[in-house]
Each structure stands twice: as C-alpha cells, then as structure tokens.
Tab-separated table of C-alpha atoms in Angstrom:
chain	number	residue	atom	x	y	z
L	1	MET	CA	29.652	45.247	-88.341
L	2	VAL	CA	33.204	44.607	-87.980
L	3	GLN	CA	33.314	42.655	-85.086
L	4	ALA	CA	30.813	40.138	-86.021
L	5	THR	CA	32.892	39.524	-88.791
L	6	ILE	CA	35.296	38.867	-87.631
L	7	GLU	CA	33.628	36.641	-85.066
L	8	ALA	CA	31.766	34.850	-88.410
L	9	ILE	CA	35.608	34.458	-89.684
L	10	LEU	CA	36.595	32.367	-86.503
L	11	ARG	CA	33.221	29.863	-86.439
L	12	GLN	CA	34.315	29.280	-90.154
L	13	LYS	CA	37.722	28.655	-89.857
L	14	ILE	CA	37.754	26.598	-86.386
L	15	GLY	CA	34.372	26.264	-85.401
L	16	LEU	CA	34.211	28.653	-82.914
L	17	ASP	CA	30.983	29.770	-81.057
L	18	ALA	CA	31.796	33.269	-79.797
L	19	ASN	CA	29.319	32.941	-77.226
L	20	SER	CA	31.356	30.111	-75.145
L	21	ILE	CA	34.095	32.876	-74.810
L	22	GLY	CA	32.479	36.189	-74.731
L	23	SER	CA	32.575	38.738	-77.331
L	24	ARG	CA	34.372	41.031	-75.126
L	25	THR	CA	37.422	38.126	-75.114
L	26	ILE	CA	37.135	38.287	-78.490
L	27	ALA	CA	37.411	41.632	-78.662
L	28	ARG	CA	40.883	41.738	-76.816
L	29	SER	CA	42.616	39.734	-78.436
L	30	VAL	CA	41.787	41.345	-81.553
L	31	GLU	CA	42.931	44.691	-80.360
L	32	LYS	CA	46.133	42.969	-78.951
L	33	ARG	CA	46.974	41.503	-82.786
L	34	ARG	CA	45.940	45.227	-84.610
L	35	LEU	CA	48.866	47.024	-82.180
L	36	ALA	CA	50.793	44.257	-83.189
L	37	CYS	CA	50.390	44.679	-86.526
L	38	GLY	CA	50.681	48.622	-86.335
L	39	LEU	CA	47.306	49.172	-87.755
L	40	PRO	CA	45.098	52.493	-87.335
L	41	ASP	CA	41.864	50.873	-86.662
L	42	ILE	CA	39.179	47.282	-86.559
L	43	THR	CA	38.735	47.843	-90.506
L	44	SER	CA	42.103	48.209	-91.196
L	45	TYR	CA	42.946	45.365	-89.468
L	46	LEU	CA	39.588	42.921	-90.622
L	47	HIS	CA	41.623	43.422	-94.307
L	48	ARG	CA	44.558	42.184	-92.775
L	49	LEU	CA	42.786	39.195	-91.718
L	50	GLN	CA	40.963	38.459	-94.651
L	51	THR	CA	43.875	38.720	-97.024
L	52	SER	CA	46.498	36.489	-94.741
L	53	PRO	CA	46.894	33.284	-93.712
L	54	GLN	CA	49.072	33.736	-91.332
L	55	GLU	CA	47.144	37.076	-89.904
L	56	LEU	CA	44.694	34.733	-88.976
L	57	GLU	CA	46.830	31.997	-87.174
L	58	ASP	CA	47.840	34.485	-85.112
L	59	LEU	CA	44.381	35.649	-83.980
L	60	ILE	CA	43.172	31.703	-83.450
L	61	GLU	CA	46.526	31.816	-80.926
L	62	ALA	CA	45.828	34.613	-78.919
L	63	VAL	CA	41.853	33.176	-79.021
L	64	VAL	CA	42.772	30.011	-78.179
L	65	VAL	CA	44.222	29.845	-74.743
L	66	PRO	CA	45.270	26.534	-73.309
L	67	GLU	CA	44.143	25.964	-69.668
L	68	THR	CA	45.332	22.469	-68.703
L	69	TRP	CA	47.075	20.000	-65.884
L	70	PHE	CA	47.755	16.466	-65.474
L	71	PHE	CA	45.532	13.901	-64.520
L	72	ARG	CA	42.877	16.709	-64.698
L	73	ASP	CA	39.750	15.425	-63.298
L	74	ARG	CA	41.620	12.046	-62.333
L	75	GLU	CA	38.553	9.574	-62.952
L	76	PRO	CA	39.527	8.863	-67.078
L	77	PHE	CA	42.613	7.824	-66.003
L	78	VAL	CA	41.271	5.759	-63.199
L	79	TYR	CA	38.669	4.322	-66.064
L	80	LEU	CA	41.623	3.720	-68.863
L	81	SER	CA	44.104	2.161	-66.396
L	82	GLN	CA	40.567	-0.098	-64.955
L	83	TYR	CA	39.959	-1.052	-68.625
L	84	VAL	CA	43.721	-2.094	-69.642
L	85	THR	CA	43.987	-4.004	-66.461
L	86	THR	CA	40.723	-5.678	-67.146
L	87	GLU	CA	40.113	-5.809	-71.076
L	88	TRP	CA	42.672	-4.634	-73.263
L	89	LEU	CA	45.560	-7.188	-71.387
L	90	LYS	CA	43.280	-10.105	-71.072
L	91	ASP	CA	43.179	-9.917	-74.804
L	92	LYS	CA	46.422	-12.020	-75.668
L	93	SER	CA	46.563	-11.000	-79.462
L	94	SER	CA	49.553	-8.424	-79.943
L	95	ARG	CA	47.643	-5.191	-81.287
L	96	ILE	CA	48.497	-2.023	-79.965
L	97	LEU	CA	46.223	0.610	-78.154
L	98	ARG	CA	46.073	3.294	-80.194
L	99	VAL	CA	45.370	6.404	-78.423
L	100	LEU	CA	44.290	10.221	-79.746
L	101	SER	CA	44.134	12.820	-77.418
L	102	VAL	CA	42.313	16.435	-79.277
L	103	PRO	CA	42.885	18.831	-78.057
L	104	CYS	CA	45.996	18.265	-76.492
L	105	SER	CA	47.329	21.854	-75.635
L	106	THR	CA	50.824	22.108	-74.114
L	107	GLY	CA	51.051	18.354	-73.587
L	108	GLU	CA	49.879	17.536	-70.232
L	109	GLU	CA	47.212	14.914	-71.213
L	110	PRO	CA	48.730	13.159	-73.638
L	111	LEU	CA	51.733	12.487	-71.425
L	112	SER	CA	49.152	11.872	-68.456
L	113	ILE	CA	47.404	9.043	-70.716
L	114	ALA	CA	50.938	7.649	-70.985
L	115	MET	CA	51.731	7.776	-67.626
L	116	THR	CA	48.610	5.839	-66.966
L	117	LEU	CA	49.050	3.413	-69.767
L	118	LEU	CA	52.749	2.160	-68.221
L	119	ASP	CA	51.679	2.151	-64.788
L	120	ALA	CA	48.702	-0.288	-66.053
L	121	GLY	CA	51.300	-2.608	-67.495
L	122	LEU	CA	51.398	-1.792	-70.532
L	123	THR	CA	55.354	-1.097	-72.306
L	124	SER	CA	55.934	1.565	-74.811
L	125	THR	CA	55.361	-0.290	-77.875
L	126	GLN	CA	52.362	-1.854	-76.702
L	127	PHE	CA	50.488	1.752	-77.535
L	128	SER	CA	50.858	4.798	-79.429
L	129	ILE	CA	49.128	8.373	-78.309
L	130	ASP	CA	48.578	10.673	-81.409
L	131	ALA	CA	48.643	14.288	-79.350
L	132	VAL	CA	46.534	16.910	-81.729
L	133	ASP	CA	46.313	20.736	-81.266
L	134	ILE	CA	45.671	23.583	-83.569
L	135	SER	CA	48.333	25.644	-81.767
L	136	LYS	CA	51.467	25.825	-83.100
L	137	VAL	CA	52.558	27.745	-79.957
L	138	ALA	CA	51.184	25.049	-77.550
L	139	LEU	CA	52.889	22.230	-79.315
L	140	ALA	CA	56.023	23.901	-79.218
L	141	LYS	CA	55.534	23.815	-75.043
L	142	ALA	CA	54.435	19.888	-75.617
L	143	LYS	CA	57.496	19.431	-77.574
L	144	LEU	CA	59.433	21.578	-74.914
L	145	SER	CA	58.412	18.663	-72.135
L	146	VAL	CA	58.982	21.301	-68.895
L	147	PHE	CA	56.686	21.645	-66.725
L	148	ASN	CA	56.017	23.755	-63.409
L	149	ASP	CA	54.447	23.190	-59.948
L	150	ARG	CA	51.111	24.844	-61.091
L	151	CYS	CA	51.062	21.933	-64.026
L	152	PHE	CA	50.412	19.048	-61.047
L	153	ARG	CA	48.043	20.598	-59.278
L	154	GLY	CA	45.745	17.754	-59.781
L	155	GLY	CA	47.874	15.729	-57.848
L	156	GLY	CA	50.247	13.009	-59.277
L	157	VAL	CA	53.142	12.924	-57.178
L	158	GLU	CA	54.573	10.080	-57.574
L	159	ALA	CA	54.603	9.877	-61.523
L	160	LYS	CA	56.416	13.587	-60.874
L	161	GLN	CA	59.210	11.377	-58.999
L	162	ARG	CA	59.127	8.388	-61.624
L	163	TYR	CA	58.787	10.436	-65.420
L	164	PHE	CA	60.157	13.571	-64.311
L	165	ILE	CA	63.618	14.795	-63.818
L	166	PRO	CA	64.106	18.605	-62.036
L	167	VAL	CA	65.486	21.096	-63.660
L	168	ALA	CA	66.538	25.112	-63.546
L	169	ASP	CA	62.795	26.271	-64.674
L	170	GLY	CA	60.756	22.961	-63.279
L	171	TYR	CA	60.175	19.373	-64.300
L	172	GLU	CA	61.495	17.881	-67.493
L	173	VAL	CA	59.687	14.909	-68.988
L	174	ARG	CA	61.772	11.758	-68.860
L	175	PRO	CA	62.808	10.674	-72.620
L	176	PHE	CA	61.137	7.608	-72.572
L	177	LEU	CA	57.575	8.920	-71.543
L	178	ARG	CA	58.384	11.893	-73.991
L	179	ASN	CA	59.142	9.101	-77.071
L	180	THR	CA	55.724	7.805	-76.284
L	181	VAL	CA	54.139	10.830	-77.420
L	182	LYS	CA	53.252	12.015	-80.957
L	183	PHE	CA	52.777	16.084	-81.233
L	184	ILE	CA	50.781	16.955	-84.112
L	185	GLN	CA	49.843	20.261	-85.175
L	186	GLY	CA	46.216	20.128	-87.287
L	187	ASN	CA	42.662	21.207	-87.421
L	188	ILE	CA	39.881	18.078	-86.628
L	189	LEU	CA	37.397	20.164	-88.905
L	190	GLN	CA	39.829	19.790	-91.962
L	191	ALA	CA	37.927	17.278	-94.056
L	192	GLY	CA	39.799	13.794	-94.139
L	193	PHE	CA	42.185	14.987	-91.226
L	194	LEU	CA	41.382	11.835	-88.804
L	195	THR	CA	42.132	8.129	-90.914
L	196	ALA	CA	38.877	6.383	-90.091
L	197	GLY	CA	38.848	3.303	-87.756
L	198	LYS	CA	42.401	3.753	-86.808
L	199	TYR	CA	41.985	5.131	-82.688
L	200	ASN	CA	40.859	2.495	-79.969
L	201	VAL	CA	40.687	5.151	-77.146
L	202	ILE	CA	40.062	8.805	-78.456
L	203	PHE	CA	40.305	11.688	-75.069
L	204	CYS	CA	38.821	14.828	-76.762
L	205	ARG	CA	37.715	16.944	-73.818
L	206	ASN	CA	36.471	20.582	-73.921
L	207	LEU	CA	36.219	21.413	-77.009
L	208	LEU	CA	33.132	20.771	-78.001
L	209	ILE	CA	31.739	23.415	-75.480
L	210	TYR	CA	33.672	25.668	-77.744
L	211	LEU	CA	32.226	25.425	-80.386
L	212	ASP	CA	29.162	26.219	-82.069
L	213	GLN	CA	26.210	23.250	-83.120
L	214	ALA	CA	27.533	22.640	-86.848
L	215	ALA	CA	30.886	22.256	-85.964
L	216	ARG	CA	30.547	19.757	-82.976
L	217	SER	CA	28.613	17.684	-84.884
L	218	GLN	CA	31.226	17.790	-87.452
L	219	VAL	CA	33.831	17.230	-84.974
L	220	MET	CA	31.711	14.191	-84.020
L	221	GLU	CA	31.527	12.697	-87.018
L	222	ALA	CA	35.034	12.828	-86.812
L	223	LEU	CA	35.367	11.357	-83.943
L	224	ASP	CA	32.576	8.631	-84.635
L	225	ARG	CA	35.443	7.408	-87.956
L	226	ALA	CA	38.065	7.373	-86.434
L	227	LEU	CA	36.887	5.255	-82.924
L	228	THR	CA	37.487	1.459	-83.725
L	229	PRO	CA	34.085	-0.568	-82.349
L	230	ASN	CA	34.598	-0.860	-78.880
L	231	GLY	CA	36.351	1.850	-78.721
L	232	LEU	CA	36.213	4.362	-76.087
L	233	LEU	CA	35.143	7.715	-75.627
L	234	PHE	CA	36.042	10.173	-73.175
L	235	VAL	CA	34.910	13.889	-73.050
L	236	ALA	CA	33.803	16.420	-70.597
L	237	ALA	CA	31.256	16.729	-68.043
L	238	ALA	CA	29.750	20.064	-69.609
L	239	GLU	CA	29.782	17.661	-73.096
L	240	THR	CA	28.166	14.922	-72.299
L	241	THR	CA	24.843	16.094	-73.248
L	242	GLN	CA	26.833	15.903	-76.847
L	243	ILE	CA	27.055	12.274	-77.236
L	244	THR	CA	23.855	12.109	-79.310
L	245	LEU	CA	25.027	8.969	-81.503
L	246	LYS	CA	23.111	5.998	-80.359
L	247	HIS	CA	25.138	3.913	-80.898
L	248	TYR	CA	27.591	5.048	-77.715
L	249	THR	CA	26.544	3.791	-74.184
L	250	SER	CA	27.977	5.320	-71.577
L	251	ILE	CA	30.252	3.553	-68.652
L	252	ARG	CA	29.496	3.047	-65.449
L	253	HIS	CA	32.514	4.717	-63.998
L	254	PRO	CA	31.217	8.296	-61.666
L	255	PHE	CA	33.240	11.206	-62.991
L	256	ALA	CA	35.433	9.104	-65.905
L	257	PHE	CA	32.384	10.822	-68.567
L	258	ALA	CA	33.943	7.238	-70.689
L	259	TYR	CA	31.550	6.284	-73.714
L	260	ARG	CA	32.129	2.829	-76.035
L	261	LYS	CA	31.703	2.868	-79.388
L	262	GLU	CA	29.001	-0.281	-79.954
L	263	ASN	CA	30.443	-2.895	-82.106
L	264	PRO	CA	27.634	-3.669	-84.969
L	265	GLU	CA	28.761	-7.015	-85.428
L	266	SER	CA	28.735	-8.090	-81.778
L	267	LYS	CA	25.001	-9.149	-80.553
L	268	VAL	CA	26.650	-8.533	-76.369
L	269	GLN	CA	26.460	-4.855	-75.342
L	270	GLN	CA	29.340	-4.441	-72.728
L	271	LEU	CA	30.151	-1.763	-70.120
L	272	SER	CA	26.088	-0.295	-70.912
L	273	MET	CA	24.564	1.993	-69.028
L	274	THR	CA	22.466	4.798	-68.591
L	275	PRO	CA	24.543	7.785	-68.593
L	276	VAL	CA	25.474	9.070	-65.290
L	277	THR	CA	23.608	12.488	-66.807
L	278	VAL	CA	19.901	11.453	-66.737
L	279	VAL	CA	18.687	11.689	-63.405
L	280	ASN	CA	15.253	11.233	-61.568
L	281	THR	CA	14.857	7.789	-61.605
L	282	PRO	CA	11.839	5.751	-60.648
L	283	GLU	CA	13.063	4.262	-57.425
L	284	ILE	CA	15.053	7.788	-55.731
L	285	ASN	CA	12.563	10.595	-57.253
L	286	ILE	CA	12.081	13.070	-55.735
L	287	GLN	CA	8.352	14.337	-56.290
L	288	SER	CA	8.044	18.409	-57.217
L	289	PRO	CA	5.169	20.263	-58.315
L	290	GLN	CA	4.501	20.167	-62.320
L	291	PRO	CA	4.875	23.345	-63.768
L	292	ASN	CA	1.938	24.790	-66.575
L	293	THR	CA	2.547	23.500	-69.927
L	294	ALA	CA	3.143	26.991	-71.021
L	295	THR	CA	5.859	27.659	-68.493
L	296	LYS	CA	7.433	24.459	-69.417
L	297	SER	CA	7.756	25.237	-73.397
L	298	LYS	CA	10.251	27.785	-71.961
L	299	LEU	CA	12.638	25.808	-70.586
L	300	GLU	CA	12.619	23.744	-73.642
L	301	ILE	CA	12.982	26.278	-75.905
L	302	ALA	CA	15.677	27.587	-73.562
L	303	LYS	CA	17.902	24.141	-74.001
L	304	GLN	CA	17.370	24.129	-77.579
L	305	LEU	CA	19.460	27.881	-77.311
L	306	ALA	CA	21.663	26.549	-75.108
L	307	ASP	CA	21.949	23.806	-77.638
L	308	ARG	CA	22.636	25.746	-80.389
L	309	GLY	CA	25.262	28.084	-78.328
L	310	GLN	CA	22.725	30.549	-77.664
L	311	LEU	CA	23.869	30.985	-74.082
L	312	THR	CA	22.954	34.713	-73.485
L	313	GLU	CA	18.953	34.047	-74.562
L	314	ALA	CA	19.283	30.765	-73.448
L	315	ALA	CA	19.889	31.880	-69.484
L	316	THR	CA	17.484	35.251	-70.154
L	317	LEU	CA	14.866	32.146	-70.911
L	318	CYS	CA	15.667	30.211	-68.013
L	319	GLU	CA	15.978	32.514	-65.299
L	320	PHE	CA	12.235	33.440	-66.591
L	321	TYR	CA	11.378	29.781	-66.477
L	322	VAL	CA	13.295	29.456	-62.579
L	323	SER	CA	11.400	32.838	-61.262
L	324	ALA	CA	7.913	31.216	-62.090
L	325	ASN	CA	8.977	27.892	-61.208
L	326	ARG	CA	11.337	27.523	-58.246
L	327	THR	CA	10.731	24.002	-57.339
L	328	SER	CA	12.535	22.741	-60.215
L	329	ALA	CA	15.445	21.474	-59.891
L	330	GLN	CA	16.106	20.370	-63.776
L	331	ALA	CA	15.330	24.140	-64.363
L	332	TYR	CA	18.109	24.756	-62.137
L	333	ILE	CA	20.411	22.786	-63.259
L	334	LEU	CA	20.057	23.948	-67.070
L	335	LEU	CA	20.244	27.322	-66.175
L	336	GLY	CA	23.707	25.930	-63.520
L	337	GLU	CA	24.951	24.307	-67.381
L	338	ILE	CA	24.198	27.907	-69.447
L	339	TYR	CA	26.414	29.467	-66.461
L	340	GLN	CA	29.533	27.880	-66.831
L	341	GLY	CA	29.503	28.296	-70.730
L	342	LEU	CA	29.237	31.638	-69.920
L	343	ASP	CA	32.045	30.892	-67.204
L	344	ARG	CA	30.153	32.977	-64.701
L	345	LEU	CA	30.880	29.901	-62.766
L	346	GLU	CA	29.569	31.430	-59.512
L	347	LEU	CA	26.501	31.622	-60.686
L	348	ALA	CA	26.778	27.984	-61.925
L	349	GLU	CA	27.806	26.655	-58.038
L	350	GLN	CA	24.360	28.742	-57.074
L	351	SER	CA	22.210	27.351	-59.049
L	352	PHE	CA	23.287	23.311	-58.772
L	353	GLN	CA	23.275	23.943	-54.540
L	354	LYS	CA	20.223	25.111	-55.495
L	355	ALA	CA	18.925	22.016	-57.361
L	356	ILE	CA	20.368	19.776	-55.435
L	357	TYR	CA	18.443	21.390	-51.954
L	358	LEU	CA	15.065	20.534	-54.306
L	359	ASN	CA	16.232	16.966	-55.097
L	360	PRO	CA	19.657	16.001	-52.690
L	361	HIS	CA	19.581	12.757	-55.522
L	362	THR	CA	20.200	14.305	-58.493
L	363	ILE	CA	23.066	13.093	-59.126
L	364	GLU	CA	23.562	15.298	-62.305
L	365	ALA	CA	24.021	18.525	-60.638
L	366	LEU	CA	26.730	16.632	-57.688
L	367	VAL	CA	28.764	15.517	-60.530
L	368	HIS	CA	29.121	19.423	-61.345
L	369	LEU	CA	29.377	20.917	-58.443
L	370	ALA	CA	31.778	18.514	-57.286
L	371	LEU	CA	34.127	19.560	-60.218
L	372	LEU	CA	32.935	23.377	-59.577
L	373	LYS	CA	34.834	22.700	-56.280
L	374	GLU	CA	37.959	21.283	-57.553
L	375	ARG	CA	38.611	23.771	-60.359
L	376	ARG	CA	38.322	26.679	-57.390
L	377	GLY	CA	40.931	24.809	-55.411
L	378	ASP	CA	38.274	22.863	-52.752
L	379	SER	CA	38.860	19.837	-52.832
L	380	ALA	CA	37.875	18.630	-50.069
L	381	GLY	CA	34.144	19.470	-50.393
L	382	SER	CA	34.692	17.896	-54.207
L	383	GLU	CA	35.750	14.240	-52.344
L	384	ILE	CA	32.659	15.056	-50.515
L	385	LEU	CA	30.341	15.033	-53.189
L	386	ARG	CA	31.869	12.558	-55.601
L	387	GLN	CA	31.734	9.888	-52.484
L	388	ARG	CA	27.970	11.028	-52.403
L	389	VAL	CA	27.795	9.891	-56.180
L	390	GLN	CA	29.077	6.795	-55.725
L	391	ARG	CA	26.421	6.139	-52.558
L	392	LEU	CA	24.093	7.154	-54.712
L	393	LEU	CA	25.066	4.920	-57.741
L	394	THR	CA	25.274	1.843	-55.734
L	395	THR	CA	21.745	2.408	-54.730
L	396	GLN	CA	20.652	2.372	-58.160
L	397	ASN	CA	22.436	-0.334	-58.850
L	398	GLN	CA	21.077	-2.348	-56.130
L	399	HIS	CA	17.640	-1.310	-57.570
L	400	LEU	CA	17.981	-2.528	-60.494
L	401	ASN	CA	19.548	-5.790	-59.219
L	402	ASN	CA	16.290	-6.508	-57.119
C-alpha cells in the first residue's frame, strides 16, 4: 500500500508515528504535495519522494505543523526562574548556563527561556541558548522574530512591553534578546547530532508524543548524552511516562514536568521526589473494587499498546476495559491519555472528569484536565484545578513529614 510506504519513510526519517497525528492528516499533506509537484497519482508521487531529498524535506514541512506560544504552560518557566535564583546564581563559579530547546518551532519557547533567565538576574553573557528544529520554514519565522497577539495567549504582557517593539505586522523582538538565541536546523535523530554533556538545561516538550517507540528511545538516549550531571530536563505533561531512566528524578513543582539527572559522583540526591504523575498514594487513596485478573490484563495490554504508539488499538481495548470496570479511575486516566494522543480532546476531558469523580485525589487526572482546559481557553477552570493539585501536594508533604 502506497500510503503505508510513505508513512514508513516518514518513520525512518523523523521517527513519526502515524497514529500520533492520524493517517488522514498525512494523506492530506501527501495530496497537497502531489498537486504541488503536478503528478498524476500517489504512486508517481511516491517515486518522486523516494528519489528526491528535496521533496522529502518538503513533505516533512507539510506534515510538521508548529503549535506554540510564549510561556506555554507557564510553570516550567516559573521553576526555571526559581532554579536560577536559588541554585545557579549561588554557585560563584564563572560557568555559563547552557540551554537547549528542541524542537524550537518558530522560536517562542527559546525566547521565553531567554526572557526568564534575564528576569531571574542573569546577564546575556551568563547563558547561551541553542534552539534546534528540523523545519527550515519554522526557523525562518523564528529568525524573523515578528509575532502577533496570538503568540502571547499564554500571558507575558509585561514581557511584551519590555522585550518587543510594536511594528506593522505585530511585535518584533528587540535585538538584545534575539541575540541570546542561536537557531540551528537539524534532526535530533541524526547520529552524533548532540554533543555529549554540553547542556545544563534541556527543554524537549511535545516531541516524544509524535514518535514511535524506537525513535523515543533514540531521542532519550541523545538527550541523556547531551545533559550534564545534575542538569534539568523539561518534557510535556503527556510525556512523563517516557522518562524511565533510573538516574532521573522528578522535580517537586506542580505542572513543571521537570526532571533532574543525577550526578553519579554525588552521594546526595537533590530535589528528588516521586513523580507527580504517580497517583493514589496510601495516605489519600480512595479504594475501589478490584477488577478480575483476566480483565486487568487487558488494561495492562492497552498500556503496552499505547507505549508502542498503537493508539487506535489501545483505545479499543481500554474502552472495552472501562465498560466492564466503571469504577476504575486509573483506567479512565489511561483512556484519557490515549484520547489525547489521538487528538480526541473532548473525549479525553470526559475521561479525566470521570477519573476525578471516582477518585477526587488523583493528581494525574487533575493535571491533565487543567492543561486541557487551558488549551481551550478556560484559564479560570484551569487555575482552580492547579490550586487543587497544589493543596493535594501540600497534604502529601505533611503526611510524609509526620
């Protein structure tokens, strides 16, 4: 099948899991490129794709649609600021804080990082930011550094006034800020692309969810090589399950989704905690009926399928599970995560709401639901859930300290 062959080419080149965006989305991009090439059918387009590196690059540009904005999700930048003021600046060495943003898309994330570091007290000579993306089109927009109001939907009004100049097309980044970021075109899956042990902080958010399992593992190995001991790795909420390396510990800061790489030479583990994605701690667990062993295995298989990127199959199996186990909050959480991966956001929100109804103390479902509400513009609803998560974490801390 021609479509399957094209999807296999994309998987081999950029690690794309077709299920993450849907075969129909890929098919629309292929059709758009076929028409642009003036070719009569998809078979002739496949031949062009297999023989033209430029056309493969053009198809990747059509498939990879950037979606980002300044200070996206907020809390990663809040924690980064805290880290700089409470740890990095207290170290009196003359080290330069080295940061990687990958993928950087059209530049909003690395520029948000730069603004955060400047506001935290670093000068432009005390840090460096490498911003990497596979898309030349996205990088061209990033280097142009002109953004419209929609790019500020995550907040940052004061930052806009301080770091941008109003122009006819929107807001242009002031040169002193733009010069703190080095934009680089590259593929993180390319062997040897990242230098080992170079970065103190890495932002790699909303990439792993689009990759197949082999590519995810390859990316995590590359990030691990590039991150210094005691360095920080930021991922997206839906990607926390991919941080399986034992020498990473989750940072205790709600919604930051940050991990510290342990220093093998240090006997003291700093800022370590049980990841916030782990729920149902003994102190606050609400018991629910246990499913039978045969049905429980179906949930485990559904999770394995989801981890391998087989989201459609995972959804079917998980739906079957919850139909027989309607009191399992954990099953609804998994189903919500699978729906997120399939971009069925309304169903995802309903699943997380059911999980919270069954267990009001499930932090994982609350975090996912808060992010979904923020994504569709319900800032007030998101903030209420964030405060609820913070109260639960405070309660957990009190239990641990008693």
